[in-house]
Coordinates of C-alpha atoms in Angstrom, one line a residue:
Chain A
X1 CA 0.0 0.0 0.0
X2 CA 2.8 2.1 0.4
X3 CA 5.5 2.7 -1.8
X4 CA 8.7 4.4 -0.7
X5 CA 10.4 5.9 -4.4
X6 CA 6.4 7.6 -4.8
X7 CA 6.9 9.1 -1.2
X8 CA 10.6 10.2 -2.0
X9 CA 9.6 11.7 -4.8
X10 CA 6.1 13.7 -3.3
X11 CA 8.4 15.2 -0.1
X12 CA 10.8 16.5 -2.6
X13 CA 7.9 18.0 -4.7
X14 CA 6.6 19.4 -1.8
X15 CA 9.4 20.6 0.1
X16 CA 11.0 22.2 -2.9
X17 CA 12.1 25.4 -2.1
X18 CA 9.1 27.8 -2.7
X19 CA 6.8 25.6 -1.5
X20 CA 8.9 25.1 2.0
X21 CA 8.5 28.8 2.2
X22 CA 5.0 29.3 2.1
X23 CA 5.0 26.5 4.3
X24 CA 7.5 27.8 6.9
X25 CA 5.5 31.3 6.8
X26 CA 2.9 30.7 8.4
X27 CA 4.0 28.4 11.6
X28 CA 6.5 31.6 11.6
X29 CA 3.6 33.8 12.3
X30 CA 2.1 31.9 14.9
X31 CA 5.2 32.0 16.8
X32 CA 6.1 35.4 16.8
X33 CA 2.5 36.1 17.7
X34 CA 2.6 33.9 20.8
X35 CA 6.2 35.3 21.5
X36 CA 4.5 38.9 21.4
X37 CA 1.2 38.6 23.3
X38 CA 3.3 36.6 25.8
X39 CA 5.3 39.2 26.2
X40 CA 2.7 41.9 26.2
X41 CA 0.0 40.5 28.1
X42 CA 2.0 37.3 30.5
X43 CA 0.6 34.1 30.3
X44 CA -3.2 33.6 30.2
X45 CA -4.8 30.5 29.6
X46 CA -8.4 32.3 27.6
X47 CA -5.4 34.2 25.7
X48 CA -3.2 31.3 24.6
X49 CA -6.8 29.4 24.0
X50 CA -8.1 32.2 21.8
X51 CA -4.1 32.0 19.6
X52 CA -4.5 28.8 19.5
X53 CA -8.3 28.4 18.4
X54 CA -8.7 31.4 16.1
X55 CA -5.4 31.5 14.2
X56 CA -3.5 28.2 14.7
X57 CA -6.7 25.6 14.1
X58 CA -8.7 27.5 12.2
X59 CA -6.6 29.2 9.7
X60 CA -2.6 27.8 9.6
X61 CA -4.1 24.1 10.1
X62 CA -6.6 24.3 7.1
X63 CA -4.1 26.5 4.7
X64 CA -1.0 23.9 5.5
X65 CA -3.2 21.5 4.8
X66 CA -4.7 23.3 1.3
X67 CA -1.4 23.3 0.6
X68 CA 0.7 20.0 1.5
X69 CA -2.7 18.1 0.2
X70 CA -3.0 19.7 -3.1
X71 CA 0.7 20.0 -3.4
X72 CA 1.5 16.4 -2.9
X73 CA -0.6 15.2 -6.6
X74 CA -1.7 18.9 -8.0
X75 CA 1.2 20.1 -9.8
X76 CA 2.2 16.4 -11.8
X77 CA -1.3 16.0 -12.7
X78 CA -1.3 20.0 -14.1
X79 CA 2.2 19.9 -16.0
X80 CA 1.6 15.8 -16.9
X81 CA 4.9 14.9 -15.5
X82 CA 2.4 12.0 -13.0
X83 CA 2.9 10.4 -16.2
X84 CA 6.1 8.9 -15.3
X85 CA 4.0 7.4 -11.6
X86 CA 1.0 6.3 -14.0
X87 CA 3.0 4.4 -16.5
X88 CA 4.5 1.6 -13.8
X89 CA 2.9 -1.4 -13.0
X90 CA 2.2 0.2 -10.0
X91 CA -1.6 0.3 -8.4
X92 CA -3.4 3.7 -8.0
X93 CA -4.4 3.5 -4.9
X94 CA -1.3 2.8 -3.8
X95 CA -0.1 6.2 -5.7
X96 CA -2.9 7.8 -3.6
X97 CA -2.0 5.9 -0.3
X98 CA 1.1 7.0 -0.1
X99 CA 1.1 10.8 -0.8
X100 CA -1.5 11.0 1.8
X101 CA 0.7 10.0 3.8
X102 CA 3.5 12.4 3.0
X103 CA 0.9 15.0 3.0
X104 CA -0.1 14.1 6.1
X105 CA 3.0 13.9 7.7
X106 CA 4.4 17.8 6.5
X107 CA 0.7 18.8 7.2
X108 CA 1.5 17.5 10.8
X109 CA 4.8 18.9 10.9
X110 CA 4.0 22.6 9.8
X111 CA 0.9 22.8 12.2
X112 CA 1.2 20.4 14.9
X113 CA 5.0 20.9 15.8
X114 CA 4.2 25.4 15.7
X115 CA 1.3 24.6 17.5
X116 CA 2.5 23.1 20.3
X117 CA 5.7 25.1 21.0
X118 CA 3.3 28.8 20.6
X119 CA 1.2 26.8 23.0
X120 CA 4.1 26.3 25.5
X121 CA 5.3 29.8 25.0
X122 CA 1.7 31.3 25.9
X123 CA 0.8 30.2 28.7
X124 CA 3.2 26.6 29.4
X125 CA 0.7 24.2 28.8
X126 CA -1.9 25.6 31.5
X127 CA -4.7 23.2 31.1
X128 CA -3.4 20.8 28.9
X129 CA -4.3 23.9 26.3
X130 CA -1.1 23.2 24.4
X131 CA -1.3 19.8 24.4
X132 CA -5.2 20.0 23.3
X133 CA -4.8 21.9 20.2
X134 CA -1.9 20.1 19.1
X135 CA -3.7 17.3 19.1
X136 CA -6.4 19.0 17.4
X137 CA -3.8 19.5 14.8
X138 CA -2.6 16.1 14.4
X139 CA -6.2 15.5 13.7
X140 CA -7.2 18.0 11.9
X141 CA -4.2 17.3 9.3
X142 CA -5.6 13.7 8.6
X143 CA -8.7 14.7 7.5
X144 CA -7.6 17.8 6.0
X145 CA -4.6 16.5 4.1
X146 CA -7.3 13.5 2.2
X147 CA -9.9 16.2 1.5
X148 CA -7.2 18.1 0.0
X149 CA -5.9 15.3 -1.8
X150 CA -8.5 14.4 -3.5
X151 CA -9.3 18.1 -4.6
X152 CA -6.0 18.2 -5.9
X153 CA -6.8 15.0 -8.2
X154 CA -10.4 16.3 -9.2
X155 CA -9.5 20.4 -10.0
X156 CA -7.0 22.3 -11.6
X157 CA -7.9 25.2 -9.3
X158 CA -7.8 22.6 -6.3
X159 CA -5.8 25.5 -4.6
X160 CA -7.9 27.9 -5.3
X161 CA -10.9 25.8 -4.2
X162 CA -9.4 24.6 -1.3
X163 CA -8.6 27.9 0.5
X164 CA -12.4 28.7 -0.2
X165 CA -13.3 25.7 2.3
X166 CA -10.9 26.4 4.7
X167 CA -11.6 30.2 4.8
X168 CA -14.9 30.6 3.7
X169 CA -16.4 27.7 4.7
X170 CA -15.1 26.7 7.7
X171 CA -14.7 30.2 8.8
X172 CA -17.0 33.1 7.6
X173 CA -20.0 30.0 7.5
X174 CA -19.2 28.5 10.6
X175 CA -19.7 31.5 12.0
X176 CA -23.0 33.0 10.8
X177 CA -24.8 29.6 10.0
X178 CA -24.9 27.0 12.8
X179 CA -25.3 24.4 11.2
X180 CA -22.3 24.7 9.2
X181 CA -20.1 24.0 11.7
X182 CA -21.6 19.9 12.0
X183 CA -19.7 19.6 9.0
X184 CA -16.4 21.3 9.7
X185 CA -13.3 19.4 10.2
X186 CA -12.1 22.1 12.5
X187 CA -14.8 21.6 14.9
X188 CA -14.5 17.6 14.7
X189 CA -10.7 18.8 15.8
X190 CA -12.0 20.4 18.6
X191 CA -14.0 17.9 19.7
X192 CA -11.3 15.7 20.0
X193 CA -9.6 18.7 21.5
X194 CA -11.9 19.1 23.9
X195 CA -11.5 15.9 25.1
X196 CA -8.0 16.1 25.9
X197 CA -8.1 19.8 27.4
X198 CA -9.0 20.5 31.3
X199 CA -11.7 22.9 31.9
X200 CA -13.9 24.6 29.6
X201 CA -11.6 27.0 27.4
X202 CA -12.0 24.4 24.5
X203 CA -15.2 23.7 23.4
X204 CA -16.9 22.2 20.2
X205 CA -20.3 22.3 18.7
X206 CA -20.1 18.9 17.5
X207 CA -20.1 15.7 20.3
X208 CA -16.9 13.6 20.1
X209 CA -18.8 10.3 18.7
X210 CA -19.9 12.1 16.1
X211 CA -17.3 14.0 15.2
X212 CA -15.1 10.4 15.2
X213 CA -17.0 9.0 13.1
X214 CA -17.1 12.0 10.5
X215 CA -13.4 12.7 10.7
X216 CA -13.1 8.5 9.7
X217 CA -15.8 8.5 6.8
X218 CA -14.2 11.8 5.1
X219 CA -10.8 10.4 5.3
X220 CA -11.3 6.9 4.1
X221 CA -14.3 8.4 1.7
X222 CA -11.6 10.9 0.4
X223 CA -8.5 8.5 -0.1
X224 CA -10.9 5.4 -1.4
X225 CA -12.4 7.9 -4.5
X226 CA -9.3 10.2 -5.2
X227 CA -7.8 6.5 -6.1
X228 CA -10.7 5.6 -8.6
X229 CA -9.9 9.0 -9.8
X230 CA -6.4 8.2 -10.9
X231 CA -7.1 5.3 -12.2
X232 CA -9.4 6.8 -14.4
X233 CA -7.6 9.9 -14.9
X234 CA -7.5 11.2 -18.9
X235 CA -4.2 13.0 -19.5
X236 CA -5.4 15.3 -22.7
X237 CA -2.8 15.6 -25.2
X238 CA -1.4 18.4 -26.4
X239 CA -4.2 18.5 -28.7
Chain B
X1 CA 7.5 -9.8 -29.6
X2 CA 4.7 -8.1 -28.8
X3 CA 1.4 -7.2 -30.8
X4 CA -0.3 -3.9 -30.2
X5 CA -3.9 -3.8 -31.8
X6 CA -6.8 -1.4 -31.8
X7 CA -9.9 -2.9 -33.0
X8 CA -12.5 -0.3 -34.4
X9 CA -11.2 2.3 -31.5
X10 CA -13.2 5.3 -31.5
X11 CA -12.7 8.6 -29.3
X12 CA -14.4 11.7 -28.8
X13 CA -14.8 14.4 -26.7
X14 CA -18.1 16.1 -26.0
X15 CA -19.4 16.2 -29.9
X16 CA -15.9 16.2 -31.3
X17 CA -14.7 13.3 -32.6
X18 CA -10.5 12.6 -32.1
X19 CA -10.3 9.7 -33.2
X20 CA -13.0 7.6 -36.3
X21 CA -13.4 4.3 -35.5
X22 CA -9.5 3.0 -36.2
X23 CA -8.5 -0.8 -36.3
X24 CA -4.5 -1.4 -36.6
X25 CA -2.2 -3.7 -35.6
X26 CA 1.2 -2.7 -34.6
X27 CA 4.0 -5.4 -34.8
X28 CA 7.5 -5.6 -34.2
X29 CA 9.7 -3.2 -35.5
X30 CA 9.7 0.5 -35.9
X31 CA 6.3 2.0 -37.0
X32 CA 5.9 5.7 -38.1
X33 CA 2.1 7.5 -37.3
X34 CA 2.0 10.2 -39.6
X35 CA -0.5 12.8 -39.7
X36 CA -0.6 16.7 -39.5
X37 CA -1.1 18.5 -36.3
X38 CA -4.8 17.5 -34.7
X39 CA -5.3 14.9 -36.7
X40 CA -5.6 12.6 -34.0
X41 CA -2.2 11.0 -32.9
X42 CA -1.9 12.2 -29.4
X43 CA -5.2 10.8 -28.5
X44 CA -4.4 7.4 -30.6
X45 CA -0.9 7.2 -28.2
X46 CA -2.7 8.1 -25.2
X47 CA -5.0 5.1 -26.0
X48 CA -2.2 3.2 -26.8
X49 CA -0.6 3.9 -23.7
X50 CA -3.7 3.2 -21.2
X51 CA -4.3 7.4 -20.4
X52 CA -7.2 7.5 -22.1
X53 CA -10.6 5.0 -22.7
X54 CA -11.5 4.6 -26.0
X55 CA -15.3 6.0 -26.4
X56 CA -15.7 2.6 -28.5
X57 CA -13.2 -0.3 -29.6
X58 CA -11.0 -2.1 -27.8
X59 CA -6.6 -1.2 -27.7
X60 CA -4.9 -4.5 -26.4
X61 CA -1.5 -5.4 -26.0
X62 CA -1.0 -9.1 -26.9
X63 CA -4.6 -9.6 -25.9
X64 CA -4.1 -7.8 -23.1
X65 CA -6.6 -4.6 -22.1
X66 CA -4.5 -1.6 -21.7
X67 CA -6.9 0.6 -20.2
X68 CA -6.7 0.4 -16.3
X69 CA -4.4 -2.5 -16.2
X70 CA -1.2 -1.1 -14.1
X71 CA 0.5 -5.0 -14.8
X72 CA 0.7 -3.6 -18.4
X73 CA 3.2 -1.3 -18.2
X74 CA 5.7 -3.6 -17.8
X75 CA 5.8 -4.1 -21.1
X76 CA 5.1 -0.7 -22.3
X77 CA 7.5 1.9 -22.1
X78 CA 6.1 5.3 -23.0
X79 CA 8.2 8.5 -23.7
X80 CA 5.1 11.3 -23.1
X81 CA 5.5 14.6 -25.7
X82 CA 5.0 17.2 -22.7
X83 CA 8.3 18.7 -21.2
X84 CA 7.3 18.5 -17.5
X85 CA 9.2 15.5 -15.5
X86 CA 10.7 16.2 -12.0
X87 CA 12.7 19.0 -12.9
X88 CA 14.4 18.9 -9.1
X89 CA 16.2 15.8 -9.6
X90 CA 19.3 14.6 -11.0
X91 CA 18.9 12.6 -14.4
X92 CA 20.2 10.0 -12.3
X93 CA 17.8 10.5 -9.4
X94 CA 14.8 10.6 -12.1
X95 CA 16.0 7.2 -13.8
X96 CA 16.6 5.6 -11.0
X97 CA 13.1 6.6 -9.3
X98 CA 11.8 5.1 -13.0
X99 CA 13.7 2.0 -12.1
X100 CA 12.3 1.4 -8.8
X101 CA 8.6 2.0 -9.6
X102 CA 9.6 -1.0 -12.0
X103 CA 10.8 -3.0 -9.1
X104 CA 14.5 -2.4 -10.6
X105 CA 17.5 -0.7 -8.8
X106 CA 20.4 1.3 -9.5
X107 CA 22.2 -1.3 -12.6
X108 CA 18.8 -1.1 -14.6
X109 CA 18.9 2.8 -14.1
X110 CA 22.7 2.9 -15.1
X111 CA 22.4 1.0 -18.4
X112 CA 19.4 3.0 -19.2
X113 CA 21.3 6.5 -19.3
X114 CA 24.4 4.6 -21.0
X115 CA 21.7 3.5 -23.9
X116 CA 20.9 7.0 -24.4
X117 CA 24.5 8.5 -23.6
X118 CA 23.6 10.5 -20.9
X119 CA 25.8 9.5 -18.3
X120 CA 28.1 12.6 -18.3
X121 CA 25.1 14.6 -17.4
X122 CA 23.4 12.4 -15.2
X123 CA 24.5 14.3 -11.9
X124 CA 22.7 17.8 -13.5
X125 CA 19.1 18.9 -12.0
X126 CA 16.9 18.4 -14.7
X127 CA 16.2 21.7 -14.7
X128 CA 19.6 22.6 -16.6
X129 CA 19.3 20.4 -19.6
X130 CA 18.8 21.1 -23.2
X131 CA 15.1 19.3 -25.1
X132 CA 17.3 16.8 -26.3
X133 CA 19.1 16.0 -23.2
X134 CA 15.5 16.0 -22.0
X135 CA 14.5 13.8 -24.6
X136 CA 17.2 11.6 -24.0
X137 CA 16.5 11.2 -20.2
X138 CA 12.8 10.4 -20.8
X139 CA 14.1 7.2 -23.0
X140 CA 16.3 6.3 -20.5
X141 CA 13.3 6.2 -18.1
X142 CA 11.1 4.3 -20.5
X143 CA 13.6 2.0 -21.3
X144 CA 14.8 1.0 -18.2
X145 CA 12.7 -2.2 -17.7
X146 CA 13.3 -3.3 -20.7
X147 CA 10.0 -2.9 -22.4
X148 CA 8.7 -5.0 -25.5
X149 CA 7.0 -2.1 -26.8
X150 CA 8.0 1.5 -27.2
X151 CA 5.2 4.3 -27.3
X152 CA 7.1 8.0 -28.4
X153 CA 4.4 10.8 -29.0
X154 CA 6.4 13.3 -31.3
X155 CA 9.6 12.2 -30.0
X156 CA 12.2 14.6 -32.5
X157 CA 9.2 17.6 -32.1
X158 CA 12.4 20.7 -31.3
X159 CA 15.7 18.4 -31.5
X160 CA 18.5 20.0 -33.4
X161 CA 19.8 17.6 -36.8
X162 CA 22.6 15.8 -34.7
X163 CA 20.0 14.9 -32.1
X164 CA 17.6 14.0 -33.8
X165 CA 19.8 11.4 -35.9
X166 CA 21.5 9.6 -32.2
X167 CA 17.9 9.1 -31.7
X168 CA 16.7 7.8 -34.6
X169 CA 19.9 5.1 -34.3
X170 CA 18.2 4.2 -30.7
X171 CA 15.0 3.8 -32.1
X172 CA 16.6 2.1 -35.0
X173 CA 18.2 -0.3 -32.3
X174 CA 15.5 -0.8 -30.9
X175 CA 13.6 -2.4 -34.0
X176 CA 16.4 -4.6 -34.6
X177 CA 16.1 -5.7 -31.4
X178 CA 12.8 -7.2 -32.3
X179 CA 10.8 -4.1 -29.8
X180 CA 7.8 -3.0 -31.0
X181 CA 8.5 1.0 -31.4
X182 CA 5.7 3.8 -32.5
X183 CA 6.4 6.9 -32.6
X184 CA 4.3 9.7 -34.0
X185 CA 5.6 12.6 -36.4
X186 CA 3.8 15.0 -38.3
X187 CA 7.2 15.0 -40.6
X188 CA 6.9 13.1 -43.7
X189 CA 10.8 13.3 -44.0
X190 CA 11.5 12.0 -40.3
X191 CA 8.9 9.0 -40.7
X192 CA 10.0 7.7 -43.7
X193 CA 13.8 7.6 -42.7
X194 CA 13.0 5.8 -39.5
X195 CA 10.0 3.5 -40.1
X196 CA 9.8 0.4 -42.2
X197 CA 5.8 0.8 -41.5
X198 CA 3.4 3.7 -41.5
X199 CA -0.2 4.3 -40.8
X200 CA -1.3 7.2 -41.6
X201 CA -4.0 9.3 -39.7
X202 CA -5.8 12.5 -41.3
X203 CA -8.8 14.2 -39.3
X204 CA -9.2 11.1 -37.0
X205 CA -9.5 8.3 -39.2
X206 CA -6.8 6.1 -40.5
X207 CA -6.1 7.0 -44.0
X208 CA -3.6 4.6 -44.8
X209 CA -0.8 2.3 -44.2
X210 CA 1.4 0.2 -45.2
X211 CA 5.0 0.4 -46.4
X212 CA 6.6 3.8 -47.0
X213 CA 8.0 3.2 -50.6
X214 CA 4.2 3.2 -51.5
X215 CA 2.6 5.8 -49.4
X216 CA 5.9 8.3 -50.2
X217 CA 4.7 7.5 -53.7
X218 CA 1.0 8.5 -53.3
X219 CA 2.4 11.7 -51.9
X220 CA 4.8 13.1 -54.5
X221 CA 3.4 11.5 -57.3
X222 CA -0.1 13.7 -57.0
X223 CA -0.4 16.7 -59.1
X224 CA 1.0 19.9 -57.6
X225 CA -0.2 23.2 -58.1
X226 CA 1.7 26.3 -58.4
X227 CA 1.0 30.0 -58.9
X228 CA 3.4 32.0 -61.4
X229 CA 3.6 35.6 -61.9
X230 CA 5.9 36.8 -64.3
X231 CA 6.8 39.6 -66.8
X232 CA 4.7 37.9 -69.8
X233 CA 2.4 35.3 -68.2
X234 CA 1.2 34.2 -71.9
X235 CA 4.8 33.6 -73.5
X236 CA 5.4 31.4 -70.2
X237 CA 2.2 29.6 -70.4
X238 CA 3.3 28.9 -74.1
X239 CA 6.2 27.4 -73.0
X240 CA 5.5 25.4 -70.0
X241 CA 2.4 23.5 -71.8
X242 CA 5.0 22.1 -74.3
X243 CA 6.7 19.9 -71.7
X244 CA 5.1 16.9 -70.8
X245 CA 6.0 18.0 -67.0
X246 CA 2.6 20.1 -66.8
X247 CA -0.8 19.3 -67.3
X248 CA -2.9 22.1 -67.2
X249 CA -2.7 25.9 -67.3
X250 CA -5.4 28.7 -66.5
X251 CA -4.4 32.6 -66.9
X252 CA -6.3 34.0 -63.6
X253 CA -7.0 37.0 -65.0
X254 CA -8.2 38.8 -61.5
X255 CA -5.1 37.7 -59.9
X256 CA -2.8 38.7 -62.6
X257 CA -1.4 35.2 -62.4
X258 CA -0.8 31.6 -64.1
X259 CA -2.3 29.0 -62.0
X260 CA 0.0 25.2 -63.6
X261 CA -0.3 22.0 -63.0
X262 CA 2.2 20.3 -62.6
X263 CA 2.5 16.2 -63.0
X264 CA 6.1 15.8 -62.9
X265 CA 7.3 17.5 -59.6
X266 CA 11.2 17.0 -60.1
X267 CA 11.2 17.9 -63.7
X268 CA 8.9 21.0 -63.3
X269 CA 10.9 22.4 -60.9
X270 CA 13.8 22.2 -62.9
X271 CA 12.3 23.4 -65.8
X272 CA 10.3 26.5 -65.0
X273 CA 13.4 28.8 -64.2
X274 CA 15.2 27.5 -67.4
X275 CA 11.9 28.5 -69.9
X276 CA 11.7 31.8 -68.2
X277 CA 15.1 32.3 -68.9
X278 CA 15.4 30.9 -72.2
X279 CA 12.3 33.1 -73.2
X280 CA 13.6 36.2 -71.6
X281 CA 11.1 36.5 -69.0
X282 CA 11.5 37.4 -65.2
X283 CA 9.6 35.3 -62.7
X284 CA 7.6 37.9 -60.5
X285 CA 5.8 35.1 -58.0
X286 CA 6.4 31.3 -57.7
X287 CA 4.2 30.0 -54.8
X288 CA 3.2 26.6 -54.1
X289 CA -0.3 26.0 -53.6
X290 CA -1.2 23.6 -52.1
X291 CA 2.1 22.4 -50.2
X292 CA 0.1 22.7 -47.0
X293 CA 0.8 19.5 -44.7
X294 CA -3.2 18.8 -44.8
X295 CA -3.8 19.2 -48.4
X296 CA -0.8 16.6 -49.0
X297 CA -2.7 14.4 -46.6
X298 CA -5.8 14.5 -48.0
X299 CA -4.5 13.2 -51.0
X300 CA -3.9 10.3 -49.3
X301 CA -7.7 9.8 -48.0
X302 CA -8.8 10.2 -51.4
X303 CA -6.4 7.4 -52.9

């Protein structure tokens, strides 16, 4: 199910040099703003919960994951070159398998790692707060990284697309319309999150069986059709 | 030895149809697919090469499906016409990443870049190399599993003369070696110095095929059409009838011009600047046409 030369060859895609940037900016950002409000306002545990919540979770989570999910099949399938993984007697969803798995893996690395350390620098892990949304993270960059994924094996604007959900959706919708957030992997995070956290600072709308078993279906549902996908992808020809 | 056939293969998209119900059967040896731009050919390899379902028909590899049938490829090595292919890596790192995906390590990957020569470059990103170093690499990477047929989708499309020739040696190679190679060219010259076989496809359908002595013939020996301008257009027509070289002569009075037929291309050619000359007139205009790539073509259909 896993094939090591198709991973090899998706983490240096990925991690390419412009792509590590964007990558790299954001967890950047979320350190110096937990190295400034620490050292403007002193540890606070609502503080370091509202960092965490409203900029780590629900924005550098969802864009790393736009990014390292899309990232990891968009681009060969745009310029052809997935020609070269198509044309082995390799299976598809094997293909698939394993570049979910190296998105999932950066995905983790550029939000779960930041996460946690702006977490310890805020307020030191008061109430397991750190710890809570870094698992939220870890998560979070499952399901995100397969939704992704498959976007980027559907669309050519899978970028495009992609930071749509994560901003619009998940944000600016979650937000006004209630029921919009049932379906929101960031609130399936936090339910998980929530779990793991002491006291009431993190809180979800959705209850944790639920949210298990939604976080499960998207990410098997995801990975299972972005493989019939490839195996039925067309590449046009120049004509 | 393997057999590539399409049976009655039809393809199109939306209400356009690529490809016109096409049944041929590629054999060993180096074939030629000949046809001008859009006839058809990229959609025919891609069909050929399992990246795209026929809309109707049937493309099997020595009875084989090809379409979504990964176990397939390894006996088809395919050398894609688009440019894009890991341009971060080394040409070593790419063939070798081939080579794997094959089941295959490092040795398979290092006689693949020494069939195509490459091995002085092989430590260079991809990045840096020329289109034929390109080309070359992309070879390599189909070749490295030693594949018993050969799919190249306008292989010699922006390689400089020399290039162009090393690879048409490969490919030769390769059909001595008793591979099955196709490669598609909309160049009548590059086909018919490389293949032994051609099929031709014009607009989608497969106009002919056969043996290139006899299609080369079907092309050149087709009446060609020229339009002359020149000091005394009458004097000129005079003249040129008299030779058995033209067939046919109209004075286009609105254009100002002769329109000739000509039947003997060689000796036409060499005869229209000598009658101008001998008859003291100057030669204003001397355009071709019909020398466009289609209208050759679609001599062919009609024959």
């Amino acid at each position: 199910m896993y094939d090591p030369t198709v991973a090899r060859l998706t983490y240096r895609a990925l991690l390419g040099r412009r792509r590590a940037l964007i990558l790299g900016a954001l967890p950047l950002l979320l350190l110096v703003i937990a190295v400034a409000v620490r050292g403007l306002s002193g540890a606070d545990d609502q503080t370091a919960a509202d960092v965490l919540g409203g900029f780590a979770l629900a924005t550098m989570v969802p864009i790393i994951g736009v990014i390292a999910g899309t990232g990891a099949i968009g681009p060969e399938i745009d310029d052809g070159s997935v020609v070269y993984l198509l044309s082995k007697p390799v299976k598809r969803p094997t293909i698939i398998f394993t570049k979910l798995i190296v998105a999932i893996a950066v995905t983790m690395v550029f939000s779960a790692v930041p996460t946690m350390i702006a977490g310890l620098v805020l307020n030191g892990n008061g109430q397991q707060i750190a710890v809570a949304y870094t698992v939220a993270a870890l998560v979070g960059s499952i399901a995100y990284a397969a939704l992704f994924l498959l976007l980027g094996t559907v669309s050519r604007h899978a970028v495009v697309f992609g930071l749509v959900y994560a901003l619009i959706w998940e944000a600016l919708f979650g937000s006004l319309v209630p029921g919009a957030r049932t379906l929101s992997v960031q609130q399936w995070s936090l339910a998980v999150a929530q779990k793991v956290a002491d006291g009431n600072l993190v809180t979800s709308d959705v209850g944790l069986p639920t949210a298990t078993v939604l976080l499960v279906a998207v990410t098997v549902l995801a990975t299972w059709y972005a493989g019939q996908k490839l195996r039925s992808l067309t590449l046009a020809g120049e004509e | 030895m393997s057999t590539l056939s399409l049976d009655h293969v039809s393809r199109w998209f939306g209400n356009v149809v690529a490809v016109n119900d096409i049944t041929m059967t590629i054999g060993p040896g180096v074939t030629g697919l000949l046809g001008p731009n859009g006839a058809g050919k990229s959609t025919l390899i891609n069909m050929m090469g399992g990246f795209l379902a026929p809309s109707t028909g049937t493309v099997t590899l020595d009875g084989q499906p090809v379409w979504r049938n990964e176990a397939i490829y390894r006996h088809i090595g395919i050398v894609p016409e688009r440019e894009a292919m890991y341009d971060f890596l080394t040409g070593r790192e790419f063939v070798l990443a081939n080579a794997e995906l094959h089941g295959l390590g490092a040795e398979a990957a290092r006689k693949a870049l020494a069939t195509v020569e490459m091995e002085y470059a092989q430590d260079r990103r991809i990045a840096t190399y020329s289109k034929g170093m390109r080309q070359r690499v992309k070879m390599a990477s189909a070749l490295v599993h030693d594949p018993s047929l050969l799919l190249l989708d306008e292989p010699f499309n922006g390689m400089d003369p020399r290039q162009r020739m090393q690879l048409m040696d490969l490919l030769r190679r390769m059909g001595d070696e008793g591979r099955t190679v196709l490669f598609s060219s909309h160049i009548l010259e590059e086909v018919e110095q490389l293949a032994w076989h051609i099929e031709v496809v014009v607009a989608g359908r497969h106009a002919a095929s056969g043996d290139y002595r006899r299609i080369r013939r079907l092309m050149t020996d087709r009446p060609h059409r020229y339009l002359v301008r020149s000091s005394d257009d009458r004097a000129l027509a005079a003249a040129l009838i008299a030779d058995p070289s033209t067939s046919g002569i109209e004075v286009d009075l609105a254009e100002g011009a002769l329109r000739v037929q000509a039947v003997d291309f060689g000796r036409f050619t060499a005869l229209l600047p000598r009658v101008a000359r001998d008859h003291g007139i100057r030669l204003l205009t001397v355009s071709p046409s019909d020398e466009s790539l289609e209208s050759v073509f679609s001599y062919l259909v009609a024959a």
